[in-house]
Short mmCIF file of C-alpha atoms and ligand atoms in Angstrom, two decimals:
data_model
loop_
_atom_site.label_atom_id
_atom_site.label_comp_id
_atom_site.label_asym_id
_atom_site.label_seq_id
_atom_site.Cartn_x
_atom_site.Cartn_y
_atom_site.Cartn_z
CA UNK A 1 -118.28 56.53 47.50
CA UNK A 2 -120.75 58.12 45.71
CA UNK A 3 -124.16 59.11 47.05
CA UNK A 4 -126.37 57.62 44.60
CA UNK A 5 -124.99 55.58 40.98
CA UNK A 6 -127.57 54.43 38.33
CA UNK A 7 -125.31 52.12 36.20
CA UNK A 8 -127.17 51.22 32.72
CA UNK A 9 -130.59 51.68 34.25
CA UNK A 10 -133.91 50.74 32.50
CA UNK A 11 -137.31 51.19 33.78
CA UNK A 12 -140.37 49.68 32.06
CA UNK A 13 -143.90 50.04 32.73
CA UNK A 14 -145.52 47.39 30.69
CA UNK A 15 -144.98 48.93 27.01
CA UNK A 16 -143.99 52.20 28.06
CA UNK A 17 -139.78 52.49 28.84
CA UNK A 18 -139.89 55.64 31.40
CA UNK A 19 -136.27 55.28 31.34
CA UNK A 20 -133.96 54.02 29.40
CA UNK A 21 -129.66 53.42 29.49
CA UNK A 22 -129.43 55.71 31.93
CA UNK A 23 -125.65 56.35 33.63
CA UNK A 24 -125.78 58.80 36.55
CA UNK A 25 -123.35 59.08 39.63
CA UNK A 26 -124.21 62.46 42.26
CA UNK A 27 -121.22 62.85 44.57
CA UNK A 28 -121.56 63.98 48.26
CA UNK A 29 -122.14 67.97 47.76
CA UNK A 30 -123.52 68.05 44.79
CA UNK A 31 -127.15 69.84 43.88
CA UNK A 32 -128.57 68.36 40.98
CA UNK A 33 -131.92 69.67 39.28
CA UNK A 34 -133.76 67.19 36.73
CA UNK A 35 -135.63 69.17 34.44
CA UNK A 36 -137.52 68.41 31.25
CA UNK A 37 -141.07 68.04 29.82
CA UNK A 38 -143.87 65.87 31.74
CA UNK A 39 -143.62 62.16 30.66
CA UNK A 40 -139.48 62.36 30.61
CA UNK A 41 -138.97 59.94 33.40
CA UNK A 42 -138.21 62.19 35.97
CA UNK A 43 -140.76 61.08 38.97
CA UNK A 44 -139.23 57.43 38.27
CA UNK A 45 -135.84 58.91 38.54
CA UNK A 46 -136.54 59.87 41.83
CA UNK A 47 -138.51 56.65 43.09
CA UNK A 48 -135.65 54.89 41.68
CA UNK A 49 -133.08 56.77 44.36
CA UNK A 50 -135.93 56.10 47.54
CA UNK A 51 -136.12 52.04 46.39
CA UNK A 52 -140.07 52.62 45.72
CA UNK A 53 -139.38 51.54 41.83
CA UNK A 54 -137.03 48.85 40.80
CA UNK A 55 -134.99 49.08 37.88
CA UNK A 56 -135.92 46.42 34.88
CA UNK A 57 -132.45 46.12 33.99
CA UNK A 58 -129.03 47.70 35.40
CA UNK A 59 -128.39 48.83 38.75
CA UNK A 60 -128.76 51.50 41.51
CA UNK A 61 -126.49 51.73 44.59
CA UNK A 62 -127.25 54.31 47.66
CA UNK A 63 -124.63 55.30 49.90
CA UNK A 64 -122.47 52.34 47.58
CA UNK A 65 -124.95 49.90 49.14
CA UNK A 66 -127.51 48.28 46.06
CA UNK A 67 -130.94 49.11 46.10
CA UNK A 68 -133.47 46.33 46.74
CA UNK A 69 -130.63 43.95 48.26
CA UNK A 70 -131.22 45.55 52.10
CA UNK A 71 -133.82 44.08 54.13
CA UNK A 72 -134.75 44.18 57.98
CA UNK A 73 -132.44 46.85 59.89
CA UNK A 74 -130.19 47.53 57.53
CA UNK A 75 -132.87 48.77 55.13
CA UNK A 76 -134.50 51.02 57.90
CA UNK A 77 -130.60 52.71 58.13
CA UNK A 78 -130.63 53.10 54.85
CA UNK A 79 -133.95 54.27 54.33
CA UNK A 80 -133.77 56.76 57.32
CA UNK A 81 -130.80 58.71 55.25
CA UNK A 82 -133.05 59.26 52.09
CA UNK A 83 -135.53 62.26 53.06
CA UNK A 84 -138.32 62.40 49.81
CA UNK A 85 -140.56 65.02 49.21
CA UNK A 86 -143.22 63.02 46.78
CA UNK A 87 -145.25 64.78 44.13
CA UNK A 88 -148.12 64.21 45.81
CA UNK A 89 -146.73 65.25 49.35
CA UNK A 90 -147.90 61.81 50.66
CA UNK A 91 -149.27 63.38 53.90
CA UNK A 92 -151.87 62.58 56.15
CA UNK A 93 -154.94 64.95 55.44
CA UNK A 94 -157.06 64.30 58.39
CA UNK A 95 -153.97 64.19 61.20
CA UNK A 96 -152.63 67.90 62.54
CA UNK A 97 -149.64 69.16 61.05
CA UNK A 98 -147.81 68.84 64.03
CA UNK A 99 -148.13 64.89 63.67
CA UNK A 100 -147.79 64.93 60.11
CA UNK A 101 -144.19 66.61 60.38
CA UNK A 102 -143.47 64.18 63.62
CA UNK A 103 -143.63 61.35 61.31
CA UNK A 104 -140.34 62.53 60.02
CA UNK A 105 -138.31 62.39 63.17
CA UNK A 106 -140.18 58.52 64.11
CA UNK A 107 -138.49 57.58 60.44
CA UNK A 108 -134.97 57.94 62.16
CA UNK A 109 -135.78 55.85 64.31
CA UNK A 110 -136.36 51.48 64.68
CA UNK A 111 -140.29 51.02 64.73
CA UNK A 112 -139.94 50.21 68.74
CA UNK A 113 -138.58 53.85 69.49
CA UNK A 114 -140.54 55.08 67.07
CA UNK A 115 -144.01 54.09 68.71
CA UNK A 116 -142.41 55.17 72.16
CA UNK A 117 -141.95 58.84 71.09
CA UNK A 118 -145.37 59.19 70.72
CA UNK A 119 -146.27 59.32 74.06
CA UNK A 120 -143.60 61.38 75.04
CA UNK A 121 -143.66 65.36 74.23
CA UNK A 122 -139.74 65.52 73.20
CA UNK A 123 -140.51 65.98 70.31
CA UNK A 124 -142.32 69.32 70.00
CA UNK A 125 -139.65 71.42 69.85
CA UNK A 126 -137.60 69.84 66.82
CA UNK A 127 -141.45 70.16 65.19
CA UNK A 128 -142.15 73.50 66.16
CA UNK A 129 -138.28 74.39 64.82
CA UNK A 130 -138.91 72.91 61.26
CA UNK A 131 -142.32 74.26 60.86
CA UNK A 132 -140.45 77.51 61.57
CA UNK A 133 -138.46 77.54 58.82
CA UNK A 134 -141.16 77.09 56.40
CA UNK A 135 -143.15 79.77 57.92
CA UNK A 136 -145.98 77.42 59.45
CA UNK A 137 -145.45 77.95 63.13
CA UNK A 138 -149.06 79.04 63.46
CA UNK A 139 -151.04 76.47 61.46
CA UNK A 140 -148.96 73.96 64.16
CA UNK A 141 -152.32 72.03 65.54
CA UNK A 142 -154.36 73.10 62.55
CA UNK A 143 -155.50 70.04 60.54
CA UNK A 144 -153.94 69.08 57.54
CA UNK A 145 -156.25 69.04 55.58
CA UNK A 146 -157.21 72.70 56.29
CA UNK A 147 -154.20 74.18 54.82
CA UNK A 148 -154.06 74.95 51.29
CA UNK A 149 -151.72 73.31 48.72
CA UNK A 150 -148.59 75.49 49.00
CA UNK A 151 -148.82 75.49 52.89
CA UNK A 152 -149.08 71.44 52.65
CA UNK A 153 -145.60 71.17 50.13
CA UNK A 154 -144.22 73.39 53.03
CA UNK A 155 -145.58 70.90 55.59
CA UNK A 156 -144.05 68.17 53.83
CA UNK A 157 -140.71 70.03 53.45
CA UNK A 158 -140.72 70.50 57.57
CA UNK A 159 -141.79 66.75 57.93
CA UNK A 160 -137.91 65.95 55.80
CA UNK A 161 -136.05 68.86 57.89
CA UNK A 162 -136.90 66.66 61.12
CA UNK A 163 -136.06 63.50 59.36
CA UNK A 164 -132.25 64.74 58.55
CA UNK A 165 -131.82 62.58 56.05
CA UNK A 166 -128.38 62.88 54.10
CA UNK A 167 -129.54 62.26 50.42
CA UNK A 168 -132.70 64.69 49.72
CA UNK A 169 -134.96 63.13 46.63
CA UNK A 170 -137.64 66.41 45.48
CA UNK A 171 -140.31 66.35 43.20
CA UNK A 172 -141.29 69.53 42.15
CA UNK A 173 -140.89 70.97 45.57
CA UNK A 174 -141.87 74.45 44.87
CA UNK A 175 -144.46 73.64 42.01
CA UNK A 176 -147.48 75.49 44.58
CA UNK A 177 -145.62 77.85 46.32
CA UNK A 178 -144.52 81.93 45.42
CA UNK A 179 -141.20 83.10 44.26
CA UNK A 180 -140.16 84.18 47.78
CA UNK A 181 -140.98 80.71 49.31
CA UNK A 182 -139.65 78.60 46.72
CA UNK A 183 -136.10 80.33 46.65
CA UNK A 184 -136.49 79.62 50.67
CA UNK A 185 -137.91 76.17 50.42
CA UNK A 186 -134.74 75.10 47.93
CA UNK A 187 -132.61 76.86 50.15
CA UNK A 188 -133.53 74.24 53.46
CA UNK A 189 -133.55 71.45 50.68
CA UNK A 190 -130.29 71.55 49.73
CA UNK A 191 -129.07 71.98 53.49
CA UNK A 192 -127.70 68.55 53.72
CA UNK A 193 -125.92 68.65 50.53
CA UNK A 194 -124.52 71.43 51.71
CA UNK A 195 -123.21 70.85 55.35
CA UNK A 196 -123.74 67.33 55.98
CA UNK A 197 -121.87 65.62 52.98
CA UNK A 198 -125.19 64.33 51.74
CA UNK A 199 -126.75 65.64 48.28
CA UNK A 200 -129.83 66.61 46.40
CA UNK A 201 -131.67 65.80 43.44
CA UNK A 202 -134.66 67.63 42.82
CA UNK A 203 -136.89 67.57 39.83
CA UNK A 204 -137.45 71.31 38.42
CA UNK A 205 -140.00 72.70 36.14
CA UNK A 206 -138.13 76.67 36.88
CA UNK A 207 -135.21 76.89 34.92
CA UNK A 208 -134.61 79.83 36.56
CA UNK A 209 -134.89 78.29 40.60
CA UNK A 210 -132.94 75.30 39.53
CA UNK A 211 -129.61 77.43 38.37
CA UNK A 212 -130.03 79.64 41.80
CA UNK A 213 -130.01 76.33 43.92
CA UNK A 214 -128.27 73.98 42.13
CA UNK A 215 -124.46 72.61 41.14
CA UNK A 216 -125.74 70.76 38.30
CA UNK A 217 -128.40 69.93 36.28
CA UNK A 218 -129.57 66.65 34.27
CA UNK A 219 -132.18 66.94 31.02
CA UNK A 220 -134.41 64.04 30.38
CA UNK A 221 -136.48 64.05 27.18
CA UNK A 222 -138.13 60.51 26.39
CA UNK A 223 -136.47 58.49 29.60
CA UNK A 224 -132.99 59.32 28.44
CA UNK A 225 -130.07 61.75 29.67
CA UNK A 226 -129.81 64.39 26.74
CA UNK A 227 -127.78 66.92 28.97
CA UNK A 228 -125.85 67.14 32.17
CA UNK A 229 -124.00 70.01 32.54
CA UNK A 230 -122.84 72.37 35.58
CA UNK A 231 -125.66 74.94 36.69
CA UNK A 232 -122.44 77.13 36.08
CA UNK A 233 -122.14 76.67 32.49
CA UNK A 234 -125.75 77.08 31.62
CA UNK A 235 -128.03 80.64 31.24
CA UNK A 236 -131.77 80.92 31.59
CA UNK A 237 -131.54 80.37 27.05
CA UNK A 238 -130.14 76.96 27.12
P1 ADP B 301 -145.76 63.34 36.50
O1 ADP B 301 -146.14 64.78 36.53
O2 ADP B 301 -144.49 63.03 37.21
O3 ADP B 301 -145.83 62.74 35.13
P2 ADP B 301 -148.30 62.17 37.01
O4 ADP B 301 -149.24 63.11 37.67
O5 ADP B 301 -148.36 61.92 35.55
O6 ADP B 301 -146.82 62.59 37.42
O7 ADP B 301 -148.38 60.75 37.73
C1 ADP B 301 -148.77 60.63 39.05
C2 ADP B 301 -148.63 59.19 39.49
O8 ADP B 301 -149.24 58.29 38.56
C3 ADP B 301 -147.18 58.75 39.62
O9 ADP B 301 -147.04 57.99 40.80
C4 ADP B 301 -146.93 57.89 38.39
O10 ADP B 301 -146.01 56.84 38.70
C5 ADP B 301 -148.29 57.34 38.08
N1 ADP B 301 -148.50 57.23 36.64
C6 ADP B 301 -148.12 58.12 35.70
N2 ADP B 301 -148.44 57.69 34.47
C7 ADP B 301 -149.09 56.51 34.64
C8 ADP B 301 -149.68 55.57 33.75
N3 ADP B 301 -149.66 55.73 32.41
N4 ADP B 301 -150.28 54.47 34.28
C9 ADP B 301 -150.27 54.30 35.60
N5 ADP B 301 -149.71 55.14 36.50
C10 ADP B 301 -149.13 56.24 36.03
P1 ADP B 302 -142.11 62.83 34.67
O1 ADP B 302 -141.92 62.82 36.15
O2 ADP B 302 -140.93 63.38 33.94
O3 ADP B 302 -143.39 63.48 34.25
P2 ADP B 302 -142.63 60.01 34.99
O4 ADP B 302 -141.42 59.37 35.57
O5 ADP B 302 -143.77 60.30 35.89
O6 ADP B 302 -142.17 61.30 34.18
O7 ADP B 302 -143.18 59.10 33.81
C1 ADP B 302 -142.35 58.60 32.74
C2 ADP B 302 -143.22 57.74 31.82
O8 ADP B 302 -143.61 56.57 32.51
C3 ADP B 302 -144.51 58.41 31.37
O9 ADP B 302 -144.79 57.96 30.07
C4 ADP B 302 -145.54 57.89 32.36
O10 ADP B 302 -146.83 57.90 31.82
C5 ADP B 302 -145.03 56.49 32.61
N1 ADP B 302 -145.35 56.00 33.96
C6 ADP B 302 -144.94 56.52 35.13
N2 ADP B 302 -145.39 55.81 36.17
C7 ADP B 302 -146.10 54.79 35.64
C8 ADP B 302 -146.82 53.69 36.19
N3 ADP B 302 -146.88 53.51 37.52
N4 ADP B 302 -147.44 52.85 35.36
C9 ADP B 302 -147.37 53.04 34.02
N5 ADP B 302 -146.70 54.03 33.41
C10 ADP B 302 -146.07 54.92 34.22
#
């Protein structure tokens, strides 16, 4: 089955369609970059995939299973496979990093296990790890809210590495952060895709990072699909 499938999808904010007819299916593997101009429908692509928008008309199945027909346990599962990194990072400024990236392993986990780990210091490791491969080790017990914008995309990037979620959901990932980290942040984003038979979507603005990192990618201009090619195919003119 197919990771994620948006079958006919429409998405309507009071007069304004942010998407429109929209026929996607990204197969376990695959690294798919969404690029085109601000306003396309790209952030609702994304909340679309995580269940935080519902479509107006069509559908949208995860993992085969449709969106916004899960509830209780079986929506925590499903919900504990999709690792996002939002726009707007979505972290918690006044908490230290090192709880801010826990958060990601207690969303693996039923709420009851989840408030246990707290107390216990498991956990600290698997933290430490993540923060690691962003290159945050040191800022581990700074406050979040102390670190500056690049360092708190790479915060929210180790926060998803200890979630291991299967299906990765980006938004502009790499939009604060220097050549050197962005190729590396990618790199640990598209991890699952890669080993674990999940996949990644990631929204784009850098032509250029999203035909290093990705298999494929998907132009939206005005809510609707107006290419999806393989990153093969395409050159830094297209
Ligand atoms: P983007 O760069 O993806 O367009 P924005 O910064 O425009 O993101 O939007 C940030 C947030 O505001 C998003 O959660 C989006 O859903 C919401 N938003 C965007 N446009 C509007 C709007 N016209 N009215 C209300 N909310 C909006
Ligand atoms: P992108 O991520 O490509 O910039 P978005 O998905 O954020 O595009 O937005 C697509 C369109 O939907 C835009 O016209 C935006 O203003 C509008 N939009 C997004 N979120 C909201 C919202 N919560 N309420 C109203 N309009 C929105």
């Amino acid at each position: 089955t197919a990771v994620l499938r948006l079958d006919g999808v429409e998405v309507r904010y009071g007069s304004t369609t942010a998407l429109a007819g929209v026929d996607l299916t990204v197969d376990a593997g695959e690294r798919v970059a969404v690029v085109g101009p601000s306003g396309a429908g790209k952030s609702t692509l994304l909340a679309l995939a995580n269940g935080s928008v519902t479509p107006t008309a069509g559908s949208v199945q995860v993992f085969g299973v449709p969106a916004g027909q899960l509830h209780g346990r079986a929506l925590r599962r499903l919900r504990a496979r999709v690792g996002t990194v939002h726009q707007h990072l979505e972290l918690v400024d006044q908490l230290r990093v090192v709880h801010n990236v826990n958060a990601g392993r207690l969303s693996r986990w039923p709420a009851w296990r989840a408030a246990w780990s707290l107390a216990r210091p498991q956990g600290l490791p698997e933290v430490l790890e993540a923060l690691t491969r962003v290159g945050l080790a040191d800022r581990v017990f700074d406050r979040t809210d102390q670190l500056s914008g690049g360092q708190q995309q790479r915060v929210a990037v180790a926060r998803l590495l200890v979630q291991r979620p299967d299906l990765v959901l980006a938004d502009e990932p790499a939009s604060a952060l220097d050549p050197l980290l962005a190729d590396r942040v990618l790199g640990l984003l598209a991890e699952p895709a890669a080993d674990r038979g999940g996949a990644l979507v990631a929204s784009l603005h850098d032509p250029a990072l999203a035909l290093r990192h990705c298999t494929r990618v998907v132009g939206l201009v005005e809510g609707r699909v107006e290419l999806d090619a393989p990153a093969g195919r395409l050159t830094l003119g297209d």
